[in-house]
């Protein structure tokens, strides 16, 4: 494929070679879709998916609620598997690369995956799981994760995947909220050459919950407990029937819940339906990454996150492509690991997060040069803004200046991507995501909800109904939260809680969250979640957490704590705090620094001014001190920060 040349404008247009193979290349598609977005999505849903019964109404809305493909009947697993069996049964559906280099890569064809999914669906049925039941999945990046998830969708059960690096407490909270009947987990997995234990956390989490069966994948071949409650995944699979008729569900039936951080301390279960989600997953995967039959797509996201759901698993499988998943750490046993995987498996589409890109930028380039990355055609970025330096490095060093970068903006709530350039249309501009996917409408508004059409003026990014088909339908068992979080500021629009502006070229550039959500190495968490965890320490009275910029991770949390009483050993104290965030959330939530302070800057109404703390941390002059209840606290904190640097 020909090379692109970055001009002064920084604006790249698709190469002729890309245009030739692109599914969409005419920019009129945006205008056409905008004329009647409902009709547009109706056409896509008809062409992209196999339906058991056509819908009676394509879109119905009574904001904040809406339905896509009402009356339509579908089975999701059938769309990912059965329909490919006629022509692609021997095609590789999943390539799994285990972390230990001594272990072999495992490939599962569509036929093999189909059989395993059917078997595991029968296992679930045997354990009395039926349509609408919640199944919790706490698995690392191993094929059993997709087998378990697809098995749920085969019988209409709702999966709730929990990130494997989350703590027992975090898992428990999610199990309890979803009232899951079964937990599917593993004895552990490999990370950086170490055996990570999952089972101990899982066992602790299921205590006194609704879970009555725990099915364990013996990934580490440890001796796993078996009995009435604990079962061996492989043994269960072995004895199961290979045929399982798919349960046909309504398009609007819930397919999965995925917990994510909101403004408060308690994570919320984002609810996704079946038909709408499938439509967006199928078409965004196809068009953004220009998926063709010979593609091998590698999305490096963990299945614990929405990107793992939609682009490591479902998007490529719905399209009948091959998806590659990797169990372990990006730089194990050396920083060449990812590039070797691309070379050995001829990966064509590579989709990762800026935090990983920035990490690799720091390693010796020899680890990349050693490998042949010529199979790559398209590169993707997701999860946080990508800076120009990282963009250019990714483009040149990984993509060899041959691959467009598709900077996809979206959220757990949106189910699939919403803003990005399409490979056959472009343009590809560093830092700029692009325009809303055809048939969707996102605009920038001021605090009153009035559209900002002027270029370079930052406002709030909102989605204008009709909403994209992949959008969340609610917060699990919490309609108030749904309304308050997404529909209270701008009644007529879905509130993304992101800031954005229009570039001179009329494209959308994301500036970041406008609420208390931070992105630490791409992981979404809130200041409140961390504050709650830390304040549990018996010596702490009050905590304020603020994110500060970090060269590799994008952001890291810093904690300010007020003590109840003096502590003797500062080092021990800090360790205890880190253990608390590890236990309550997971190691990604560890504060990078902890400052003990006498008072926190507060407004007269008692609100902690995190903005001021942040300014102090990044050496900026804090503004708005006059409204503070205790302006003197600012100078004191300034001194503490200086002495601890
Ligand atoms: O702030 C935006 C940022 O990630 C948030 C959503 O996080 P999460 O639900 O974990 O989903 C991440 C993967 C879809 C958004 O509100 N974000 C996501 N993609 C981008 C981004 N910020 C800038 N550019 C992006 N491409």
XYZ file of C-alpha atoms and ligand atoms in Angstrom:
671
model
C 0.000 0.000 0.000
C 1.287 3.459 -0.917
C 2.697 5.791 1.668
C 0.946 8.915 2.852
C 2.912 12.100 3.138
C 2.130 14.360 6.068
C 1.815 17.885 4.720
C 2.001 21.103 6.653
C -1.760 21.118 7.181
C -1.402 17.778 8.999
C -4.436 16.650 7.065
C -4.250 13.308 5.298
C -6.721 12.143 2.689
C -7.219 8.469 1.795
C -4.745 7.041 -0.683
C -6.034 5.744 -4.007
C -5.218 2.228 -2.900
C -7.343 2.653 0.215
C -10.168 4.156 -1.780
C -10.147 1.130 -4.037
C -10.788 -1.290 -1.218
C -12.912 0.937 1.007
C -16.497 -0.087 1.753
C -17.468 3.581 1.783
C -15.658 6.251 -0.154
C -18.253 8.843 -1.091
C -18.686 11.523 1.507
C -22.268 12.056 0.386
C -23.105 9.151 2.662
C -23.210 11.560 5.597
C -25.747 13.828 3.920
C -27.827 10.968 2.634
C -27.966 9.305 6.034
C -28.828 12.595 7.740
C -31.899 13.043 5.516
C -33.550 10.110 7.219
C -31.351 8.427 9.830
C -34.057 5.956 10.817
C -34.440 4.700 7.248
C -30.667 4.611 6.936
C -30.241 2.379 9.995
C -33.181 0.283 8.934
C -31.413 -0.472 5.693
C -28.181 -1.292 7.516
C -29.948 -3.550 10.009
C -31.638 -5.429 7.151
C -28.441 -5.840 5.167
C -26.083 -6.565 8.014
C -27.966 -8.991 10.218
C -30.133 -12.072 10.035
C -33.467 -11.437 11.688
C -35.993 -14.097 12.652
C -38.792 -11.616 12.257
C -38.721 -8.121 10.886
C -39.549 -5.232 13.189
C -42.898 -3.513 13.108
C -41.464 -0.104 13.949
C -37.865 0.861 13.272
C -37.556 3.552 15.948
C -39.755 4.777 18.710
C -38.839 7.374 21.258
C -40.289 8.805 24.389
C -37.229 10.504 25.769
C -35.229 9.611 27.681
C -36.305 6.182 26.465
C -36.234 4.868 22.930
C -36.450 1.568 21.071
C -34.785 0.355 17.942
C -36.368 -2.287 15.709
C -39.427 -2.776 17.883
C -41.115 -6.096 17.259
C -37.989 -7.484 15.551
C -36.804 -10.928 16.640
C -33.198 -12.000 16.568
C -30.516 -14.182 18.130
C -27.138 -12.572 18.562
C -24.949 -15.709 18.652
C -26.558 -16.938 15.454
C -25.428 -13.729 13.781
C -21.875 -14.156 15.059
C -21.598 -17.868 14.277
C -24.276 -19.920 12.539
C -24.607 -17.693 9.531
C -20.909 -18.056 8.756
C -20.993 -21.836 8.849
C -22.121 -22.312 5.295
C -19.155 -20.592 3.653
C -16.653 -19.989 6.409
C -16.897 -22.919 8.757
C -13.164 -23.653 8.527
C -12.117 -20.033 8.684
C -10.356 -18.996 11.864
C -12.723 -17.031 14.061
C -10.354 -16.521 16.975
C -6.604 -16.630 17.252
C -5.542 -16.707 20.853
C -1.983 -15.884 21.850
C -1.155 -16.988 25.403
C 1.405 -14.952 27.313
C 3.983 -17.693 27.992
C 6.061 -17.947 24.831
C 6.369 -21.675 25.356
C 2.658 -22.145 24.919
C 1.239 -22.468 21.431
C -1.114 -20.020 19.759
C -4.577 -21.521 19.565
C -6.909 -21.032 16.654
C -10.603 -21.762 16.734
C -12.511 -21.955 13.468
C -16.072 -20.737 13.199
C -17.209 -24.370 13.314
C -15.209 -25.094 16.446
C -16.275 -21.907 18.176
C -19.888 -22.610 17.273
C -19.696 -26.061 18.804
C -18.126 -24.839 22.015
C -20.628 -22.029 22.354
C -23.542 -24.430 21.840
C -22.097 -26.806 24.389
C -21.554 -24.126 26.951
C -25.035 -22.754 26.329
C -26.290 -26.232 27.236
C -24.166 -26.151 30.378
C -25.813 -22.880 31.358
C -29.219 -24.353 30.675
C -28.376 -27.394 32.764
C -27.677 -25.030 35.632
C -31.095 -23.456 35.180
C -30.014 -20.287 33.459
C -32.760 -18.981 31.245
C -33.624 -15.938 29.165
C -33.237 -12.715 31.146
C -31.018 -14.183 33.891
C -27.764 -12.405 34.656
C -24.491 -14.308 34.336
C -21.350 -12.720 35.737
C -18.132 -13.338 33.840
C -14.772 -12.665 35.475
C -12.291 -13.961 32.957
C -8.988 -12.872 31.469
C -8.298 -12.676 27.738
C -8.758 -16.347 26.940
C -11.097 -17.955 24.385
C -13.411 -19.133 27.153
C -14.410 -15.498 27.658
C -15.991 -15.266 24.226
C -17.382 -18.795 24.521
C -19.117 -17.874 27.769
C -20.401 -14.553 26.465
C -21.750 -15.973 23.223
C -23.289 -18.888 25.131
C -25.257 -16.348 27.185
C -26.500 -14.647 24.054
C -27.434 -18.024 22.577
C -30.021 -18.573 25.301
C -30.974 -14.950 25.857
C -29.172 -14.685 29.200
C -27.644 -11.312 30.061
C -23.885 -11.228 30.511
C -22.141 -8.938 32.917
C -18.403 -9.029 32.382
C -16.131 -7.752 35.134
C -12.533 -6.747 34.405
C -10.211 -9.483 35.682
C -7.859 -6.989 37.338
C -10.710 -5.679 39.477
C -10.699 -6.621 43.137
C -12.965 -9.078 44.958
C -14.937 -6.147 46.396
C -15.469 -4.609 42.971
C -16.607 -7.979 41.611
C -18.917 -8.548 44.555
C -20.588 -5.159 44.126
C -21.262 -5.948 40.467
C -22.559 -9.454 41.226
C -24.878 -8.044 43.871
C -26.192 -5.262 41.689
C -26.927 -7.655 38.812
C -28.162 -10.461 41.122
C -26.175 -12.920 39.034
C -26.943 -16.612 39.506
C -23.724 -17.941 38.065
C -20.148 -16.722 37.965
C -17.775 -17.894 35.273
C -14.160 -17.383 36.173
C -10.703 -18.958 35.911
C -8.138 -20.180 38.378
C -5.920 -17.396 37.080
C -3.905 -16.162 34.139
C -0.408 -15.102 33.176
C 0.744 -11.537 33.470
C 4.371 -10.511 33.044
C 5.435 -14.084 33.508
C 3.664 -14.349 36.844
C 0.676 -16.448 37.682
C -2.142 -14.112 38.651
C -4.666 -15.671 40.959
C -8.302 -15.040 40.120
C -9.980 -17.787 42.044
C -9.238 -16.473 45.523
C -10.781 -13.138 44.576
C -13.733 -14.862 42.924
C -14.395 -17.082 45.939
C -14.295 -14.128 48.247
C -16.607 -12.162 45.991
C -19.376 -14.769 45.722
C -19.771 -15.208 49.474
C -23.262 -14.187 50.597
C -24.441 -13.322 47.103
C -27.045 -14.759 44.726
C -24.381 -16.815 42.918
C -25.017 -20.505 43.422
C -22.617 -21.927 40.865
C -19.064 -20.933 40.011
C -17.700 -22.412 36.798
C -13.917 -22.282 36.715
C -11.628 -22.408 33.690
C -8.449 -24.256 34.724
C -6.184 -21.848 32.847
C -3.238 -22.346 35.211
C -4.076 -26.009 35.635
C -4.176 -25.487 39.355
C -6.144 -27.907 41.379
C -9.524 -26.296 41.464
C -12.182 -26.932 44.039
C -15.150 -28.880 42.765
C -18.376 -29.803 44.412
C -21.935 -28.616 44.193
C -21.044 -24.970 43.943
C -17.674 -25.060 42.167
C -17.438 -26.683 38.735
C -14.699 -27.246 36.199
C -15.397 -25.439 32.910
C -13.699 -28.102 30.777
C -15.474 -31.004 32.429
C -18.805 -29.277 32.079
C -18.100 -28.642 28.415
C -16.971 -32.199 27.717
C -20.202 -33.734 28.858
C -22.482 -31.223 27.145
C -24.573 -31.775 24.028
C -23.170 -30.005 20.915
C -26.547 -28.844 19.617
C -28.325 -25.876 21.087
C -31.216 -24.219 19.348
C -30.801 -20.453 19.723
C -33.381 -18.697 21.861
C -35.000 -15.996 19.814
C -35.281 -12.688 21.643
C -36.823 -9.317 20.981
C -34.571 -6.712 19.465
C -35.051 -4.544 22.566
C -34.277 -7.310 25.055
C -31.204 -6.668 27.184
C -28.135 -8.466 25.898
C -25.562 -7.307 28.385
C -24.764 -5.021 31.254
C -21.361 -3.479 31.697
C -20.431 -1.484 34.752
C -18.730 1.825 34.360
C -17.818 4.767 36.529
C -20.086 7.750 36.700
C -19.959 10.873 38.772
C -20.710 9.145 42.046
C -18.752 6.515 43.893
C -20.925 3.609 42.835
C -20.339 2.160 39.354
C -23.453 1.876 37.253
C -24.622 -1.002 35.081
C -24.953 0.293 31.558
C -27.715 -1.643 29.786
C -27.396 -2.615 26.124
C -30.093 -4.205 24.007
C -29.664 -6.853 21.314
C -30.744 -5.716 17.836
C -29.643 -2.097 18.046
C -26.301 -2.959 19.583
C -25.681 -5.681 16.974
C -26.425 -3.254 14.160
C -23.976 -0.657 15.397
C -21.304 -3.222 16.270
C -21.525 -4.822 12.834
C -21.425 -1.653 10.763
C -18.960 0.362 12.774
C -16.511 -2.568 12.751
C -16.998 -3.006 9.025
C -16.710 0.605 7.982
C -14.222 1.997 10.488
C -11.756 -0.794 9.974
C -12.811 -1.632 6.450
C -13.154 -5.278 7.340
C -12.926 -7.761 4.489
C -12.815 -11.524 4.456
C -9.047 -11.757 4.640
C -8.667 -9.425 7.603
C -7.116 -10.299 10.918
C -8.206 -7.736 13.456
C -6.438 -7.197 16.730
C -8.101 -4.944 19.233
C -5.869 -4.967 22.285
C -8.609 -3.980 24.753
C -9.485 -6.340 27.556
C -12.914 -7.948 27.481
C -13.620 -6.219 30.805
C -14.139 -2.988 28.867
C -16.631 -2.097 26.190
C -13.919 -1.911 23.527
C -13.113 -5.543 24.253
C -16.800 -6.472 23.898
C -17.447 -4.671 20.650
C -14.170 -4.746 18.749
C -12.119 -7.614 20.196
C -15.091 -9.953 19.964
C -18.446 -9.008 18.577
C -17.713 -6.605 15.711
C -15.205 -8.883 13.941
C -17.285 -12.037 14.565
C -20.497 -10.459 13.285
C -18.486 -9.650 10.151
C -17.067 -13.159 9.836
C -13.507 -11.852 10.165
C -10.689 -13.302 12.260
C -10.083 -11.693 15.601
C -6.860 -12.007 17.529
C -6.712 -11.856 21.283
C -3.672 -11.860 23.526
C -3.600 -12.870 27.142
C -0.733 -10.958 28.595
C 1.336 -7.903 29.071
C 2.351 -5.804 26.026
C 6.036 -5.833 26.875
C 6.544 -9.374 28.037
C 9.039 -10.997 27.749
C 10.342 -7.878 25.984
C 8.944 -4.734 24.340
C 8.906 -6.520 20.985
C 6.058 -8.832 21.965
C 3.160 -6.977 20.358
C 5.083 -6.407 17.134
C 6.049 -10.062 16.955
C 2.399 -11.017 17.357
C 1.479 -8.706 14.474
C 4.231 -10.166 12.321
C 3.538 -13.815 13.125
C -0.190 -13.543 12.632
C -0.217 -11.052 9.755
C -2.509 -8.685 11.593
C -4.124 -6.210 9.201
C -6.156 -4.023 11.564
C -4.657 -2.926 14.856
C -6.694 -1.022 17.412
C -5.214 0.200 20.680
C -5.149 3.051 23.206
C -2.896 6.134 23.309
C -1.530 5.056 26.698
C -0.011 1.955 25.077
C 1.318 3.978 22.173
C 3.037 6.401 24.541
C 4.542 3.514 26.468
C 6.054 2.001 23.331
C 7.379 5.361 22.190
C 9.700 5.211 25.183
C 11.223 1.830 24.379
C 14.225 1.238 22.170
C 12.979 1.313 18.526
C 15.001 -1.820 17.781
C 12.131 -3.881 19.205
C 9.886 -2.596 16.465
C 12.389 -2.521 13.623
C 13.133 -6.187 14.137
C 9.629 -7.097 13.052
C 7.843 -6.986 9.763
C 4.682 -4.945 10.204
C 3.823 -4.712 6.521
C 0.593 -6.667 6.924
C -0.961 -3.674 8.726
C -3.542 -1.722 6.752
C -5.415 0.294 9.345
C -4.557 1.588 12.791
C -7.103 2.606 15.377
C -6.950 4.636 18.579
C -9.472 4.744 21.406
C -10.124 5.675 24.999
C -8.563 9.099 25.457
C -7.307 11.983 23.355
C -4.212 11.111 21.346
C -1.611 13.867 21.223
C 0.101 14.857 18.010
C 3.435 13.372 18.952
C 1.987 9.949 19.735
C -0.219 10.105 16.629
C 2.734 10.783 14.345
C 4.873 8.160 15.987
C 2.099 5.575 15.643
C 1.513 6.584 12.051
C 5.178 6.463 10.989
C 6.782 3.863 13.194
C 4.001 1.313 13.438
C 2.049 2.081 10.305
C 5.090 2.802 8.102
C 3.160 5.870 6.836
C 0.896 3.449 4.946
C -2.013 3.156 7.359
C -4.617 5.756 8.209
C -5.229 6.325 11.895
C -8.854 6.006 12.865
C -9.236 7.936 16.115
C -12.538 6.636 17.421
C -14.445 8.549 20.063
C -17.100 6.665 21.978
C -18.095 5.425 25.445
C -19.301 2.353 27.325
C -22.723 3.937 27.002
C -22.633 4.251 23.219
C -21.919 0.542 22.609
C -19.991 1.278 19.425
C -17.934 4.078 17.959
C -19.623 7.364 17.192
C -17.067 9.899 16.004
C -14.174 9.112 13.694
C -12.919 9.392 10.136
C -13.758 6.533 7.765
C -10.752 4.986 5.980
C -12.049 5.640 2.461
C -13.202 9.188 3.196
C -10.889 10.717 5.796
C -9.424 13.163 6.537
C -7.029 11.797 9.136
C -5.836 14.616 11.341
C -3.783 14.280 14.534
C -5.809 15.004 17.711
C -9.041 15.197 15.736
C -11.559 12.369 15.907
C -13.533 13.465 12.859
C -17.259 13.456 12.245
C -20.202 11.499 13.636
C -20.769 8.101 12.063
C -23.276 8.310 9.201
C -26.813 8.342 10.566
C -25.816 9.795 13.932
C -25.752 13.380 15.068
C -23.477 14.832 17.730
C -23.202 18.539 18.260
C -21.487 20.927 20.646
C -23.649 23.056 22.909
C -23.131 25.726 25.557
C -24.273 25.371 29.176
C -27.811 26.347 28.184
C -27.967 23.707 25.491
C -27.621 26.144 22.593
C -25.592 24.810 19.697
C -22.131 26.301 19.251
C -21.474 26.472 15.540
C -18.452 28.711 15.840
C -15.101 27.030 15.280
C -12.583 26.567 18.086
C -15.046 27.261 20.907
C -15.125 24.533 23.525
C -18.545 23.324 24.642
C -20.364 20.172 25.672
C -20.605 17.246 23.319
C -24.166 15.938 23.089
C -26.038 13.491 20.897
C -29.171 14.612 19.105
C -31.952 12.017 18.800
C -32.756 9.763 17.041
C -30.061 8.097 19.083
C -27.583 5.707 17.532
C -28.835 2.102 17.698
C -26.027 0.952 19.986
C -26.841 3.463 22.739
C -27.548 2.399 26.293
C -31.172 1.896 27.234
C -30.823 2.584 30.899
C -28.847 1.998 34.047
C -29.498 -1.441 35.494
C -32.393 -1.213 37.939
C -31.783 2.488 38.405
C -33.923 4.679 36.121
C -33.220 7.752 38.224
C -29.506 7.432 37.662
C -30.102 7.077 33.945
C -32.166 10.229 33.789
C -29.922 12.221 36.108
C -26.670 11.262 34.435
C -27.534 11.552 30.788
C -30.713 13.562 30.445
C -30.849 16.201 33.152
C -28.519 18.925 31.868
C -29.783 19.104 28.295
C -33.257 17.605 28.292
C -33.502 16.977 24.544
C -29.979 15.668 24.085
C -27.931 12.763 25.416
C -25.179 14.271 27.568
C -21.786 12.672 26.896
C -20.009 14.576 29.719
C -17.190 15.261 27.279
C -15.947 18.629 26.165
C -15.258 19.230 22.473
C -14.885 21.869 19.792
C -15.159 22.186 16.053
C -11.885 22.561 14.216
C -11.435 25.006 11.356
C -12.237 22.134 9.042
C -15.556 21.541 10.845
C -14.408 18.287 12.469
C -14.814 17.349 16.117
C -11.919 17.475 18.511
C -12.465 16.021 21.959
C -10.993 17.910 24.908
C -11.836 15.414 27.657
C -14.326 14.807 30.444
C -16.178 17.676 31.995
C -17.215 15.691 35.083
C -15.271 13.882 37.816
C -14.357 10.956 35.596
C -10.666 10.385 34.934
C -8.883 8.155 32.485
C -5.908 6.364 34.012
C -4.040 4.393 31.349
C -7.341 4.364 29.485
C -9.249 2.972 32.498
C -12.291 4.930 33.497
C -12.739 5.780 37.160
C -14.109 8.589 39.276
C -12.586 10.729 41.953
C -15.516 9.730 44.215
C -14.791 6.000 43.849
C -11.219 6.527 44.972
C -12.157 8.951 47.707
C -14.625 6.452 49.152
C -12.018 3.702 49.095
C -9.315 5.810 50.733
C -11.546 7.367 53.380
C -12.184 3.834 54.646
C -8.757 3.993 56.269
C -9.280 4.251 60.008
C -6.892 7.211 60.350
C -8.492 9.309 57.618
C -11.206 11.838 58.057
C -11.577 13.216 54.578
C -10.056 12.669 51.131
C -9.931 14.577 47.881
C -8.629 12.941 44.725
C -7.552 14.816 41.616
C -6.180 13.545 38.338
C -2.979 15.075 37.030
C -1.439 14.642 33.579
C 1.007 11.771 33.157
C 3.359 11.242 30.240
C 2.383 7.625 29.578
C -0.844 6.949 31.426
C -2.551 10.146 30.325
C -3.710 10.834 33.853
C -2.926 9.525 37.335
C -4.803 10.112 40.586
C -3.283 12.111 43.429
C -4.838 11.992 46.901
C -5.051 14.663 49.604
C -6.031 13.326 52.994
C -7.005 14.875 56.298
C -6.127 12.731 59.280
C -8.254 11.941 62.302
C -5.177 11.460 64.398
C -1.408 11.441 63.950
C 0.211 8.487 62.242
C 3.589 7.089 63.180
C 4.904 5.544 60.013
C 4.210 7.472 56.810
C 5.509 4.757 54.508
C 3.334 2.113 56.096
C 0.367 4.477 55.955
C 0.809 5.037 52.225
C 1.076 1.310 51.651
C -2.182 0.796 53.531
C -3.905 3.368 51.360
C -2.666 1.708 48.197
C -3.889 -1.622 49.518
C -7.303 -0.087 50.076
C -7.566 1.127 46.484
C -6.242 -2.261 45.284
C -8.844 -4.095 47.351
C -11.798 -1.866 46.646
C -11.143 -1.169 42.981
C -7.953 -2.604 41.502
C -4.269 -1.739 41.090
C -4.910 0.815 38.317
C -6.578 3.012 40.934
C -3.500 3.402 43.138
C -2.800 7.057 43.877
C 0.510 8.216 42.423
C 1.044 10.533 45.390
C -0.552 11.024 48.777
C -0.404 14.348 50.590
C -1.409 14.753 54.222
C -3.026 18.145 54.681
C -4.719 20.052 57.478
C -7.621 21.338 55.401
C -9.003 21.093 51.867
C -10.019 24.219 49.949
C -13.805 24.393 50.093
C -16.551 26.682 48.887
C -18.827 28.230 51.450
C -21.355 25.534 50.693
C -18.748 22.930 51.632
C -17.826 21.668 48.151
C -14.192 20.603 47.763
C -12.503 22.664 45.065
C -10.587 19.970 43.210
C -9.879 22.462 40.446
C -7.708 24.437 42.864
C -5.868 21.338 44.040
C -5.185 20.405 40.448
C -3.813 23.866 39.652
C -1.451 23.599 42.605
C -0.249 20.197 41.481
C 0.514 21.277 37.952
C 2.131 24.521 39.086
C -0.565 26.823 37.805
C -1.863 29.857 39.626
C -5.203 28.801 41.136
C -8.153 31.011 40.258
C -11.324 31.855 42.162
C -9.814 31.847 45.647
C -12.126 34.646 46.766
C -15.115 32.309 46.914
C -13.333 29.955 49.276
C -14.362 29.335 52.835
C -10.751 28.773 53.866
C -8.365 30.500 51.434
C -5.444 29.949 53.802
C -5.588 26.215 53.125
C -4.261 26.907 49.635
C -0.913 28.298 50.756
C -0.463 25.489 53.241
C -1.096 22.865 50.554
C 1.241 24.667 48.174
C 4.035 24.309 50.719
C 3.325 20.643 51.340
C 3.400 19.891 47.613
C 6.728 21.732 47.240
C 8.387 19.856 50.061
C 7.221 16.471 48.827
C 8.221 16.872 45.157
O -13.725 11.017 27.642
C -13.992 10.160 26.565
C -12.858 9.166 26.438
O -13.282 8.006 27.130
C -14.589 8.208 27.697
C -15.364 6.931 27.687
O -14.693 5.976 28.441
P -15.177 4.472 28.460
O -16.625 4.430 28.752
O -14.257 3.734 29.343
O -15.009 3.975 26.985
C -13.727 3.977 26.420
C -13.715 3.294 25.107
C -14.818 3.523 24.223
C -15.196 9.278 26.855
O -16.239 9.932 27.531
N -12.577 8.818 25.040
C -12.900 7.681 24.406
N -12.414 7.681 23.161
C -11.781 8.847 22.975
C -11.883 9.586 24.176
N -11.362 10.813 24.299
C -10.719 11.322 23.242
N -10.569 10.680 22.076
C -11.066 9.447 21.890
N -10.885 8.830 20.745
